[in-house]
């Protein structure tokens, strides 16, 4: 019964991509605090870096009220390969 909502986003575009380009998005979880988390994402086309993003997100209940990060969330997110 939680959702992750975007709070802040910083994006840097390194080179353009097109509508039909196949991109690979890699996500790395940085820190997880009580109610927020930070993520770093990169988008690649083949071996070429297209964009890099730094994201701050907050945990909320399904009706939008701030909530603590679910038990074990940080460990589970870091273990995804």
Coordinates of N, CA, C and O in Angstrom, one line a residue:
X1 N 0.8 -1.2 0.0 CA 0.0 0.0 0.0 C 0.8 1.3 0.0 O 0.6 2.1 0.8
X2 N 1.8 1.4 -0.9 CA 2.5 2.6 -1.0 C 2.8 3.0 -2.5 O 2.6 2.1 -3.4
X3 N 3.2 4.2 -2.7 CA 3.6 4.6 -4.1 C 4.9 5.4 -3.9 O 5.2 6.0 -2.9
X4 N 5.6 5.6 -5.0 CA 6.8 6.4 -5.0 C 6.5 7.6 -6.0 O 6.1 7.3 -7.1
X5 N 6.6 8.8 -5.5 CA 6.3 9.9 -6.3 C 7.5 10.8 -6.5 O 8.4 10.9 -5.6
X6 N 7.6 11.4 -7.7 CA 8.7 12.3 -8.0 C 8.6 13.6 -7.3 O 7.6 14.2 -7.2
X7 N 9.8 14.0 -6.7 CA 9.8 15.2 -5.9 C 10.7 16.2 -6.7 O 10.4 17.4 -6.8
X8 N 11.9 15.7 -7.2 CA 12.9 16.6 -7.8 C 13.5 15.8 -8.9 O 13.7 14.6 -8.8
X9 N 13.9 16.4 -10.0 CA 14.5 15.8 -11.1 C 15.5 16.7 -11.8 O 15.2 17.8 -12.1
X10 N 16.8 16.3 -11.9 CA 17.8 17.0 -12.7 C 18.2 16.1 -13.8 O 18.6 15.0 -13.6
X11 N 18.1 16.6 -15.1 CA 18.4 15.8 -16.2 C 19.5 16.5 -17.1 O 19.4 17.7 -17.2
X12 N 20.4 15.7 -17.6 CA 21.4 16.2 -18.5 C 21.4 15.4 -19.7 O 21.5 14.2 -19.7
X13 N 21.1 16.0 -20.9 CA 21.0 15.3 -22.2 C 22.4 15.5 -22.8 O 22.8 16.6 -23.0
X14 N 22.9 14.4 -23.2 CA 24.3 14.4 -23.8 C 24.2 14.3 -25.3 O 25.1 14.9 -26.0
X15 N 23.2 13.6 -25.9 CA 23.1 13.6 -27.3 C 21.6 13.2 -27.6 O 21.0 12.6 -26.8
X16 N 21.1 13.6 -28.8 CA 19.7 13.4 -29.1 C 19.4 11.9 -29.3 O 20.3 11.1 -29.7
X17 N 18.2 11.5 -29.1 CA 17.7 10.2 -29.5 C 16.4 10.4 -30.3 O 15.8 11.4 -30.2
X18 N 16.0 9.4 -31.0 CA 14.8 9.5 -31.9 C 13.7 8.6 -31.4 O 13.9 7.7 -30.5
X19 N 12.5 8.8 -31.9 CA 11.3 8.1 -31.5 C 11.5 6.5 -31.5 O 11.0 5.9 -30.6
X20 N 12.1 6.0 -32.5 CA 12.2 4.5 -32.6 C 13.6 3.9 -32.0 O 13.8 2.8 -32.2
X21 N 14.4 4.8 -31.4 CA 15.6 4.3 -30.8 C 15.3 3.4 -29.6 O 14.4 3.6 -28.8
X22 N 16.1 2.3 -29.5 CA 16.0 1.4 -28.4 C 17.0 1.8 -27.3 O 18.2 1.9 -27.6
X23 N 16.4 2.3 -26.2 CA 17.3 2.8 -25.1 C 17.3 1.8 -24.0 O 16.3 1.1 -23.7
X24 N 18.4 1.7 -23.3 CA 18.6 0.9 -22.1 C 18.6 1.9 -20.9 O 19.5 2.9 -20.9
X25 N 17.8 1.8 -19.9 CA 17.8 2.6 -18.8 C 18.3 1.9 -17.6 O 17.9 0.8 -17.3
X26 N 19.4 2.4 -17.0 CA 19.9 1.8 -15.8 C 19.6 2.7 -14.6 O 19.8 3.9 -14.6
X27 N 19.2 2.1 -13.5 CA 18.8 2.8 -12.3 C 19.6 2.3 -11.1 O 19.7 1.1 -10.9
X28 N 20.2 3.2 -10.4 CA 21.0 2.9 -9.2 C 20.3 3.7 -8.0 O 20.2 4.9 -8.1
X29 N 20.0 2.9 -7.0 CA 19.4 3.6 -5.8 C 20.6 4.1 -5.0 O 21.5 3.4 -4.6
X30 N 20.5 5.4 -4.6 CA 21.5 6.0 -3.8 C 21.1 5.8 -2.3 O 21.2 4.7 -1.8
X31 N 20.7 6.9 -1.7 CA 20.3 6.8 -0.3 C 18.8 6.6 -0.2 O 18.0 7.1 -1.0
X32 N 18.4 5.9 0.9 CA 17.0 5.8 1.2 C 16.9 6.3 2.7 O 17.5 5.7 3.6
X33 N 16.1 7.3 2.8 CA 15.9 7.9 4.2 C 14.5 7.4 4.6 O 13.9 6.6 4.0
X34 N 14.0 8.0 5.7 CA 12.7 7.6 6.3 C 11.6 7.7 5.2 O 10.8 6.8 5.1
X35 N 11.5 8.8 4.5 CA 10.4 9.0 3.6 C 10.8 9.4 2.2 O 9.9 9.6 1.4
X36 N 12.1 9.5 2.0 CA 12.6 9.9 0.6 C 13.7 8.9 0.2 O 14.3 8.2 1.0
X37 N 14.0 9.0 -1.1 CA 15.1 8.2 -1.7 C 15.7 9.0 -2.8 O 15.0 9.9 -3.4
X38 N 16.9 8.7 -3.1 CA 17.6 9.4 -4.2 C 18.0 8.3 -5.2 O 18.5 7.2 -4.8
X39 N 17.9 8.5 -6.5 CA 18.2 7.6 -7.5 C 19.1 8.3 -8.6 O 19.0 9.5 -8.8
X40 N 19.9 7.5 -9.3 CA 20.7 8.0 -10.4 C 20.3 7.1 -11.6 O 20.4 5.9 -11.4
X41 N 20.0 7.7 -12.7 CA 19.6 6.9 -13.9 C 20.4 7.4 -15.1 O 20.8 8.5 -15.2
X42 N 20.7 6.4 -15.9 CA 21.4 6.7 -17.2 C 20.6 6.1 -18.3 O 20.0 5.0 -18.1
X43 N 20.6 6.7 -19.5 CA 19.9 6.2 -20.7 C 21.0 6.0 -21.7 O 21.8 6.9 -22.0
X44 N 21.1 4.8 -22.3 CA 22.1 4.5 -23.3 C 21.5 4.0 -24.6 O 20.4 3.3 -24.5
X45 N 22.1 4.2 -25.7 CA 21.7 3.6 -27.0 C 22.9 2.9 -27.4 O 23.9 3.5 -27.8
X46 N 22.9 1.6 -27.3 CA 24.1 0.8 -27.5 C 25.1 1.2 -26.4 O 24.7 1.2 -25.2
X47 N 26.3 1.6 -26.7 CA 27.3 2.0 -25.7 C 27.3 3.5 -25.5 O 28.1 4.0 -24.7
X48 N 26.4 4.2 -26.2 CA 26.5 5.7 -26.2 C 25.5 6.3 -25.1 O 24.4 5.9 -25.0
X49 N 26.1 7.1 -24.2 CA 25.3 7.8 -23.2 C 24.4 8.8 -23.8 O 24.9 9.7 -24.5
X50 N 23.1 8.7 -23.6 CA 22.1 9.7 -24.1 C 21.8 10.7 -23.0 O 21.7 11.9 -23.3
X51 N 21.5 10.3 -21.8 CA 21.1 11.2 -20.8 C 21.5 10.6 -19.4 O 21.6 9.4 -19.2
X52 N 21.6 11.5 -18.4 CA 21.8 11.1 -17.0 C 20.9 11.9 -16.2 O 20.7 13.1 -16.4
X53 N 20.3 11.3 -15.2 CA 19.3 11.9 -14.4 C 19.6 11.6 -12.9 O 20.0 10.5 -12.5
X54 N 19.3 12.6 -12.1 CA 19.3 12.5 -10.6 C 17.9 12.8 -10.1 O 17.3 13.8 -10.5
X55 N 17.4 11.8 -9.4 CA 16.0 11.9 -9.0 C 15.9 11.8 -7.5 O 16.6 11.0 -6.8
X56 N 15.0 12.6 -6.9 CA 14.6 12.5 -5.5 C 13.1 12.1 -5.5 O 12.3 12.7 -6.2
X57 N 12.8 11.1 -4.8 CA 11.4 10.6 -4.7 C 11.0 10.5 -3.3 O 11.8 10.4 -2.4
X58 N 9.7 10.5 -3.1 CA 9.1 10.4 -1.8 C 8.2 9.2 -1.7 O 7.5 8.8 -2.8
X59 N 8.0 8.6 -0.6 CA 7.1 7.5 -0.4 C 5.8 8.1 0.1 O 5.8 8.9 1.0
X60 N 4.7 7.6 -0.4 CA 3.4 8.1 0.1 C 2.5 6.8 0.2 O 2.7 5.8 -0.4
X61 N 1.4 7.0 1.0 CA 0.3 6.0 0.9 C -0.4 6.1 -0.4 O -0.2 7.1 -1.2
X62 N -1.3 5.2 -0.7 CA -2.0 5.2 -2.0 C -2.9 6.5 -2.1 O -3.2 6.8 -3.2
X63 N -3.2 7.1 -1.0 CA -4.0 8.3 -1.1 C -3.2 9.6 -1.0 O -3.7 10.7 -0.8
X64 N -1.9 9.4 -1.1 CA -1.0 10.6 -1.2 C -0.4 11.2 0.0 O 0.3 12.2 0.0
X65 N -0.6 10.5 1.2 CA 0.0 11.0 2.4 C 1.4 10.5 2.6 O 1.7 9.4 2.3
X66 N 2.3 11.4 3.0 CA 3.7 11.0 3.3 C 3.8 9.7 4.1 O 3.0 9.5 5.1
X67 N 4.7 8.8 3.8 CA 4.8 7.6 4.5 C 6.3 7.2 4.6 O 7.1 7.7 3.8
X68 N 6.6 6.4 5.6 CA 8.0 5.9 5.7 C 8.3 4.9 4.6 O 7.3 4.2 4.0
X69 N 9.5 4.7 4.2 CA 9.9 3.7 3.2 C 9.5 2.3 3.8 O 9.7 2.1 5.0
X70 N 9.0 1.5 2.9 CA 8.6 0.1 3.4 C 9.8 -0.6 4.0 O 10.9 -0.5 3.5
X71 N 9.5 -1.4 4.9 CA 10.5 -2.3 5.5 C 11.3 -3.1 4.5 O 10.6 -3.8 3.6
X72 N 12.6 -3.1 4.4 CA 13.4 -3.8 3.5 C 13.5 -3.2 2.1 O 14.1 -3.9 1.2
X73 N 12.9 -2.1 1.9 CA 12.9 -1.5 0.5 C 14.3 -1.2 0.0 O 14.6 -1.6 -1.1
X74 N 15.1 -0.6 0.8 CA 16.5 -0.3 0.4 C 17.3 -1.5 0.0 O 17.9 -1.5 -1.1
X75 N 17.2 -2.5 0.8 CA 18.0 -3.7 0.5 C 17.4 -4.4 -0.8 O 18.2 -4.9 -1.6
X76 N 16.1 -4.4 -0.9 CA 15.5 -5.1 -2.1 C 15.9 -4.3 -3.4 O 16.2 -4.9 -4.4
X77 N 15.8 -3.0 -3.3 CA 16.1 -2.2 -4.5 C 17.6 -2.3 -4.9 O 17.9 -2.3 -6.1
X78 N 18.5 -2.4 -4.0 CA 19.9 -2.5 -4.3 C 20.3 -3.9 -4.8 O 21.3 -4.0 -5.5
X79 N 19.4 -4.9 -4.5 CA 19.8 -6.2 -5.0 C 19.3 -6.6 -6.4 O 19.6 -7.6 -6.9
X80 N 18.5 -5.7 -7.0 CA 17.9 -6.0 -8.3 C 19.0 -5.8 -9.3 O 19.8 -4.9 -9.3
X81 N 19.2 -6.8 -10.2 CA 20.2 -6.8 -11.2 C 19.6 -6.7 -12.5 O 18.6 -7.2 -12.8

